[in-house]
């Protein structure tokens, strides 16, 4: 399903010289923010670490149907960084990943608001160790993958109390399932209980 760009971004993309960049938000318990250039970049009060040519990922695909196409993010040349430590120690599956496309203007300032081109959840993280450096490969599922997952919530007391421990609203659900309720008039029994 294709997405549209706001008018200012369309104008910037149509210029003779285009200076695109990517912002990547990795929402670990203490998030890591990367961008596709060099040095530090501050955007929306967030500091992004420049990883330049060390960053790579496969093409982001979109289709006319609601298919959930994932991507793999690669970060090479890693040598004892915070990201490597997080990869080895933190729970990462299901954490959010967002990739935004932005454009610099001719003065090197960020032109308008970067557009989200991919959002999903971390799935499998592998580390290829080299002699002195390592490569991190992170596969990311598209958020649309949730449409195909069955819901595991139940309409019972235990499930409700998992989120709201003091809530007693579902404590009586089982007892009212087969209860006869008189509602403003003559009680009509179910056909199975009527005399034949």
PDB file of C-alpha atoms in Angstrom:
ATOM      1  CA  UNK A   1       0.000   0.000   0.000  1.00  0.00           C
ATOM      2  CA  UNK A   2       1.741   3.201  -1.127  1.00  0.00           C
ATOM      3  CA  UNK A   3       1.959   6.278   1.022  1.00  0.00           C
ATOM      4  CA  UNK A   4       1.889   9.929   0.066  1.00  0.00           C
ATOM      5  CA  UNK A   5       4.403  12.648   0.854  1.00  0.00           C
ATOM      6  CA  UNK A   6       3.405  16.038   2.171  1.00  0.00           C
ATOM      7  CA  UNK A   7       3.731  18.866  -0.347  1.00  0.00           C
ATOM      8  CA  UNK A   8       6.996  20.321   1.030  1.00  0.00           C
ATOM      9  CA  UNK A   9       8.691  16.919   0.868  1.00  0.00           C
ATOM     10  CA  UNK A  10       7.491  16.385  -2.729  1.00  0.00           C
ATOM     11  CA  UNK A  11       8.997  19.768  -3.658  1.00  0.00           C
ATOM     12  CA  UNK A  12      12.307  18.901  -1.977  1.00  0.00           C
ATOM     13  CA  UNK A  13      12.519  15.525  -3.747  1.00  0.00           C
ATOM     14  CA  UNK A  14      11.905  17.223  -7.109  1.00  0.00           C
ATOM     15  CA  UNK A  15      14.917  19.558  -6.676  1.00  0.00           C
ATOM     16  CA  UNK A  16      18.032  19.122  -8.834  1.00  0.00           C
ATOM     17  CA  UNK A  17      20.141  18.228  -5.783  1.00  0.00           C
ATOM     18  CA  UNK A  18      18.576  16.009  -3.124  1.00  0.00           C
ATOM     19  CA  UNK A  19      20.320  15.286   0.198  1.00  0.00           C
ATOM     20  CA  UNK A  20      18.408  12.380   1.794  1.00  0.00           C
ATOM     21  CA  UNK A  21      19.170  10.706   5.116  1.00  0.00           C
ATOM     22  CA  UNK A  22      17.655   8.009   7.307  1.00  0.00           C
ATOM     23  CA  UNK A  23      16.809   8.046  11.008  1.00  0.00           C
ATOM     24  CA  UNK A  24      16.512   4.701  12.797  1.00  0.00           C
ATOM     25  CA  UNK A  25      14.920   4.381  16.244  1.00  0.00           C
ATOM     26  CA  UNK A  26      15.694   1.105  18.051  1.00  0.00           C
ATOM     27  CA  UNK A  27      13.469   1.015  21.128  1.00  0.00           C
ATOM     28  CA  UNK A  28      15.522  -1.129  23.508  1.00  0.00           C
ATOM     29  CA  UNK A  29      14.818  -0.563  27.227  1.00  0.00           C
ATOM     30  CA  UNK A  30      17.219   2.363  26.828  1.00  0.00           C
ATOM     31  CA  UNK A  31      16.714   3.316  23.157  1.00  0.00           C
ATOM     32  CA  UNK A  32      19.434   3.647  20.525  1.00  0.00           C
ATOM     33  CA  UNK A  33      19.041   6.267  17.798  1.00  0.00           C
ATOM     34  CA  UNK A  34      21.105   5.995  14.593  1.00  0.00           C
ATOM     35  CA  UNK A  35      21.285   7.995  11.399  1.00  0.00           C
ATOM     36  CA  UNK A  36      22.846   7.300   8.016  1.00  0.00           C
ATOM     37  CA  UNK A  37      25.418  10.127   8.089  1.00  0.00           C
ATOM     38  CA  UNK A  38      28.502  10.930  10.139  1.00  0.00           C
ATOM     39  CA  UNK A  39      28.802  12.595  13.524  1.00  0.00           C
ATOM     40  CA  UNK A  40      25.889  13.374  15.805  1.00  0.00           C
ATOM     41  CA  UNK A  41      22.563  14.745  14.567  1.00  0.00           C
ATOM     42  CA  UNK A  42      19.940  16.301  16.817  1.00  0.00           C
ATOM     43  CA  UNK A  43      16.335  16.006  15.671  1.00  0.00           C
ATOM     44  CA  UNK A  44      13.216  16.555  17.801  1.00  0.00           C
ATOM     45  CA  UNK A  45      15.343  16.836  20.968  1.00  0.00           C
ATOM     46  CA  UNK A  46      16.885  13.419  20.273  1.00  0.00           C
ATOM     47  CA  UNK A  47      20.565  12.815  19.556  1.00  0.00           C
ATOM     48  CA  UNK A  48      21.188  10.386  16.681  1.00  0.00           C
ATOM     49  CA  UNK A  49      24.549   8.635  16.355  1.00  0.00           C
ATOM     50  CA  UNK A  50      25.999   8.741  12.843  1.00  0.00           C
ATOM     51  CA  UNK A  51      26.988   5.308  11.519  1.00  0.00           C
ATOM     52  CA  UNK A  52      27.544   6.244   7.867  1.00  0.00           C
ATOM     53  CA  UNK A  53      28.527   3.354   5.590  1.00  0.00           C
ATOM     54  CA  UNK A  54      28.454   0.863   8.484  1.00  0.00           C
ATOM     55  CA  UNK A  55      24.642   0.835   8.225  1.00  0.00           C
ATOM     56  CA  UNK A  56      22.792  -1.205   5.630  1.00  0.00           C
ATOM     57  CA  UNK A  57      19.478  -2.956   5.083  1.00  0.00           C
ATOM     58  CA  UNK A  58      17.568  -4.656   2.313  1.00  0.00           C
ATOM     59  CA  UNK A  59      14.979  -2.816   0.239  1.00  0.00           C
ATOM     60  CA  UNK A  60      11.801  -1.713   1.987  1.00  0.00           C
ATOM     61  CA  UNK A  61       8.951  -3.182  -0.047  1.00  0.00           C
ATOM     62  CA  UNK A  62       5.329  -2.153  -0.176  1.00  0.00           C
ATOM     63  CA  UNK A  63       2.536  -3.823  -2.086  1.00  0.00           C
ATOM     64  CA  UNK A  64      -1.054  -3.047  -3.025  1.00  0.00           C
ATOM     65  CA  UNK A  65      -2.362  -5.693  -0.627  1.00  0.00           C
ATOM     66  CA  UNK A  66      -1.842  -5.677   3.138  1.00  0.00           C
ATOM     67  CA  UNK A  67       1.178  -7.987   3.036  1.00  0.00           C
ATOM     68  CA  UNK A  68       3.603  -7.759   5.955  1.00  0.00           C
ATOM     69  CA  UNK A  69       7.068  -7.509   4.416  1.00  0.00           C
ATOM     70  CA  UNK A  70       9.941  -7.337   6.884  1.00  0.00           C
ATOM     71  CA  UNK A  71      13.497  -6.072   6.522  1.00  0.00           C
ATOM     72  CA  UNK A  72      16.962  -6.909   7.844  1.00  0.00           C
ATOM     73  CA  UNK A  73      19.150  -4.153   9.278  1.00  0.00           C
ATOM     74  CA  UNK A  74      22.934  -4.707   9.189  1.00  0.00           C
ATOM     75  CA  UNK A  75      25.460  -2.779  11.238  1.00  0.00           C
ATOM     76  CA  UNK A  76      29.061  -3.721  10.440  1.00  0.00           C
ATOM     77  CA  UNK A  77      32.416  -2.771  11.936  1.00  0.00           C
ATOM     78  CA  UNK A  78      31.123  -2.922  15.516  1.00  0.00           C
ATOM     79  CA  UNK A  79      33.885  -2.927  18.123  1.00  0.00           C
ATOM     80  CA  UNK A  80      32.728  -3.069  21.759  1.00  0.00           C
ATOM     81  CA  UNK A  81      29.918  -0.521  21.381  1.00  0.00           C
ATOM     82  CA  UNK A  82      26.758  -0.009  23.394  1.00  0.00           C
ATOM     83  CA  UNK A  83      24.742  -1.655  20.614  1.00  0.00           C
ATOM     84  CA  UNK A  84      26.812  -4.847  20.821  1.00  0.00           C
ATOM     85  CA  UNK A  85      26.355  -4.942  24.589  1.00  0.00           C
ATOM     86  CA  UNK A  86      22.583  -4.527  24.208  1.00  0.00           C
ATOM     87  CA  UNK A  87      22.503  -7.240  21.549  1.00  0.00           C
ATOM     88  CA  UNK A  88      24.159  -9.668  23.946  1.00  0.00           C
ATOM     89  CA  UNK A  89      22.317  -8.800  27.157  1.00  0.00           C
ATOM     90  CA  UNK A  90      18.866  -7.271  26.564  1.00  0.00           C
ATOM     91  CA  UNK A  91      15.495  -8.731  25.688  1.00  0.00           C
ATOM     92  CA  UNK A  92      14.888  -7.315  22.241  1.00  0.00           C
ATOM     93  CA  UNK A  93      12.124  -9.388  20.613  1.00  0.00           C
ATOM     94  CA  UNK A  94       8.957  -7.381  20.058  1.00  0.00           C
ATOM     95  CA  UNK A  95      10.647  -4.008  20.685  1.00  0.00           C
ATOM     96  CA  UNK A  96       9.746  -1.298  18.172  1.00  0.00           C
ATOM     97  CA  UNK A  97      11.872  -0.149  15.240  1.00  0.00           C
ATOM     98  CA  UNK A  98      11.064   2.963  13.183  1.00  0.00           C
ATOM     99  CA  UNK A  99      12.869   4.159  10.046  1.00  0.00           C
ATOM    100  CA  UNK A 100      12.275   7.706   8.788  1.00  0.00           C
ATOM    101  CA  UNK A 101      13.386   9.374   5.581  1.00  0.00           C
ATOM    102  CA  UNK A 102      14.448  12.998   5.814  1.00  0.00           C
ATOM    103  CA  UNK A 103      16.019  15.561   3.481  1.00  0.00           C
ATOM    104  CA  UNK A 104      18.592  18.267   4.216  1.00  0.00           C
ATOM    105  CA  UNK A 105      18.128  21.638   2.579  1.00  0.00           C
ATOM    106  CA  UNK A 106      20.982  23.490   0.839  1.00  0.00           C
ATOM    107  CA  UNK A 107      22.100  24.946   4.208  1.00  0.00           C
ATOM    108  CA  UNK A 108      22.414  21.499   5.844  1.00  0.00           C
ATOM    109  CA  UNK A 109      19.264  21.925   7.944  1.00  0.00           C
ATOM    110  CA  UNK A 110      16.550  19.277   8.110  1.00  0.00           C
ATOM    111  CA  UNK A 111      13.852  20.170   5.587  1.00  0.00           C
ATOM    112  CA  UNK A 112      10.408  19.828   7.156  1.00  0.00           C
ATOM    113  CA  UNK A 113       9.431  16.624   8.983  1.00  0.00           C
ATOM    114  CA  UNK A 114      11.017  13.263   8.104  1.00  0.00           C
ATOM    115  CA  UNK A 115       8.527  10.687   6.817  1.00  0.00           C
ATOM    116  CA  UNK A 116       8.152   7.268   8.443  1.00  0.00           C
ATOM    117  CA  UNK A 117       8.922   4.715   5.727  1.00  0.00           C
ATOM    118  CA  UNK A 118       8.948   1.591   7.903  1.00  0.00           C
ATOM    119  CA  UNK A 119       7.843   0.587  11.386  1.00  0.00           C
ATOM    120  CA  UNK A 120       7.942  -2.839  12.924  1.00  0.00           C
ATOM    121  CA  UNK A 121       9.155  -5.087  15.707  1.00  0.00           C
ATOM    122  CA  UNK A 122      12.558  -6.651  16.358  1.00  0.00           C
ATOM    123  CA  UNK A 123      12.499 -10.375  15.664  1.00  0.00           C
ATOM    124  CA  UNK A 124      15.853 -12.176  15.408  1.00  0.00           C
ATOM    125  CA  UNK A 125      19.236 -10.649  16.152  1.00  0.00           C
ATOM    126  CA  UNK A 126      22.452 -12.405  15.145  1.00  0.00           C
ATOM    127  CA  UNK A 127      26.081 -11.400  15.556  1.00  0.00           C
ATOM    128  CA  UNK A 128      28.772 -12.377  13.054  1.00  0.00           C
ATOM    129  CA  UNK A 129      32.073 -12.133  14.878  1.00  0.00           C
ATOM    130  CA  UNK A 130      35.200 -11.179  12.985  1.00  0.00           C
ATOM    131  CA  UNK A 131      38.803 -10.849  14.121  1.00  0.00           C
ATOM    132  CA  UNK A 132      38.518  -7.354  15.577  1.00  0.00           C
ATOM    133  CA  UNK A 133      34.993  -6.244  14.688  1.00  0.00           C
ATOM    134  CA  UNK A 134      31.532  -7.779  14.496  1.00  0.00           C
ATOM    135  CA  UNK A 135      28.439  -7.382  12.339  1.00  0.00           C
ATOM    136  CA  UNK A 136      24.969  -7.219  13.857  1.00  0.00           C
ATOM    137  CA  UNK A 137      22.069  -8.453  11.724  1.00  0.00           C
ATOM    138  CA  UNK A 138      18.604  -7.584  13.013  1.00  0.00           C
ATOM    139  CA  UNK A 139      15.518  -8.917  11.267  1.00  0.00           C
ATOM    140  CA  UNK A 140      12.472  -6.714  11.774  1.00  0.00           C
ATOM    141  CA  UNK A 141       8.846  -7.744  11.230  1.00  0.00           C
ATOM    142  CA  UNK A 142       6.452  -5.249   9.695  1.00  0.00           C
ATOM    143  CA  UNK A 143       3.744  -4.002  12.091  1.00  0.00           C
ATOM    144  CA  UNK A 144       1.135  -5.519   9.770  1.00  0.00           C
ATOM    145  CA  UNK A 145       2.250  -8.957  11.022  1.00  0.00           C
ATOM    146  CA  UNK A 146      -0.057  -8.345  14.000  1.00  0.00           C
ATOM    147  CA  UNK A 147      -3.105  -8.643  11.752  1.00  0.00           C
ATOM    148  CA  UNK A 148      -2.408 -12.346  11.304  1.00  0.00           C
ATOM    149  CA  UNK A 149      -1.863 -13.133  14.982  1.00  0.00           C
ATOM    150  CA  UNK A 150      -4.677 -14.516  17.080  1.00  0.00           C
ATOM    151  CA  UNK A 151      -5.632 -12.641  20.207  1.00  0.00           C
ATOM    152  CA  UNK A 152      -4.763 -14.445  23.414  1.00  0.00           C
ATOM    153  CA  UNK A 153      -6.982 -12.384  25.708  1.00  0.00           C
ATOM    154  CA  UNK A 154      -9.963 -14.009  27.445  1.00  0.00           C
ATOM    155  CA  UNK A 155     -13.165 -12.715  29.021  1.00  0.00           C
ATOM    156  CA  UNK A 156     -12.444 -14.145  32.467  1.00  0.00           C
ATOM    157  CA  UNK A 157     -11.380 -12.894  35.882  1.00  0.00           C
ATOM    158  CA  UNK A 158      -7.758 -14.069  35.683  1.00  0.00           C
ATOM    159  CA  UNK A 159      -7.136 -12.262  32.396  1.00  0.00           C
ATOM    160  CA  UNK A 160      -8.783  -9.040  33.625  1.00  0.00           C
ATOM    161  CA  UNK A 161      -6.831  -9.086  36.893  1.00  0.00           C
ATOM    162  CA  UNK A 162      -3.545  -9.403  34.984  1.00  0.00           C
ATOM    163  CA  UNK A 163      -4.015  -5.752  33.909  1.00  0.00           C
ATOM    164  CA  UNK A 164      -6.231  -4.495  36.753  1.00  0.00           C
ATOM    165  CA  UNK A 165      -5.643  -6.503  39.986  1.00  0.00           C
ATOM    166  CA  UNK A 166      -8.519  -4.901  41.946  1.00  0.00           C
ATOM    167  CA  UNK A 167     -11.143  -5.211  39.177  1.00  0.00           C
ATOM    168  CA  UNK A 168     -13.862  -7.748  40.069  1.00  0.00           C
ATOM    169  CA  UNK A 169     -15.971  -7.155  36.953  1.00  0.00           C
ATOM    170  CA  UNK A 170     -15.318 -10.583  35.419  1.00  0.00           C
ATOM    171  CA  UNK A 171     -15.559 -12.612  38.663  1.00  0.00           C
ATOM    172  CA  UNK A 172     -19.199 -13.563  37.954  1.00  0.00           C
ATOM    173  CA  UNK A 173     -19.103 -14.224  34.220  1.00  0.00           C
ATOM    174  CA  UNK A 174     -19.086 -18.021  34.563  1.00  0.00           C
ATOM    175  CA  UNK A 175     -22.025 -18.040  37.001  1.00  0.00           C
ATOM    176  CA  UNK A 176     -24.317 -15.997  34.704  1.00  0.00           C
ATOM    177  CA  UNK A 177     -23.687 -17.994  31.535  1.00  0.00           C
ATOM    178  CA  UNK A 178     -26.757 -20.274  31.993  1.00  0.00           C
ATOM    179  CA  UNK A 179     -28.763 -18.044  34.338  1.00  0.00           C
ATOM    180  CA  UNK A 180     -32.473 -17.358  33.670  1.00  0.00           C
ATOM    181  CA  UNK A 181     -33.118 -13.625  33.807  1.00  0.00           C
ATOM    182  CA  UNK A 182     -36.608 -12.118  34.038  1.00  0.00           C
ATOM    183  CA  UNK A 183     -36.724  -8.936  32.028  1.00  0.00           C
ATOM    184  CA  UNK A 184     -39.917  -6.905  32.464  1.00  0.00           C
ATOM    185  CA  UNK A 185     -42.502  -9.626  31.930  1.00  0.00           C
ATOM    186  CA  UNK A 186     -43.255 -13.312  31.737  1.00  0.00           C
ATOM    187  CA  UNK A 187     -40.282 -15.634  32.020  1.00  0.00           C
ATOM    188  CA  UNK A 188     -39.801 -17.641  28.842  1.00  0.00           C
ATOM    189  CA  UNK A 189     -37.723 -20.754  29.340  1.00  0.00           C
ATOM    190  CA  UNK A 190     -35.354 -21.987  26.679  1.00  0.00           C
ATOM    191  CA  UNK A 191     -36.882 -24.513  24.248  1.00  0.00           C
ATOM    192  CA  UNK A 192     -34.756 -27.306  25.755  1.00  0.00           C
ATOM    193  CA  UNK A 193     -36.476 -26.840  29.146  1.00  0.00           C
ATOM    194  CA  UNK A 194     -40.072 -26.492  27.909  1.00  0.00           C
ATOM    195  CA  UNK A 195     -42.493 -29.409  28.463  1.00  0.00           C
ATOM    196  CA  UNK A 196     -43.246 -31.403  25.354  1.00  0.00           C
TER     197      UNK A 196
END
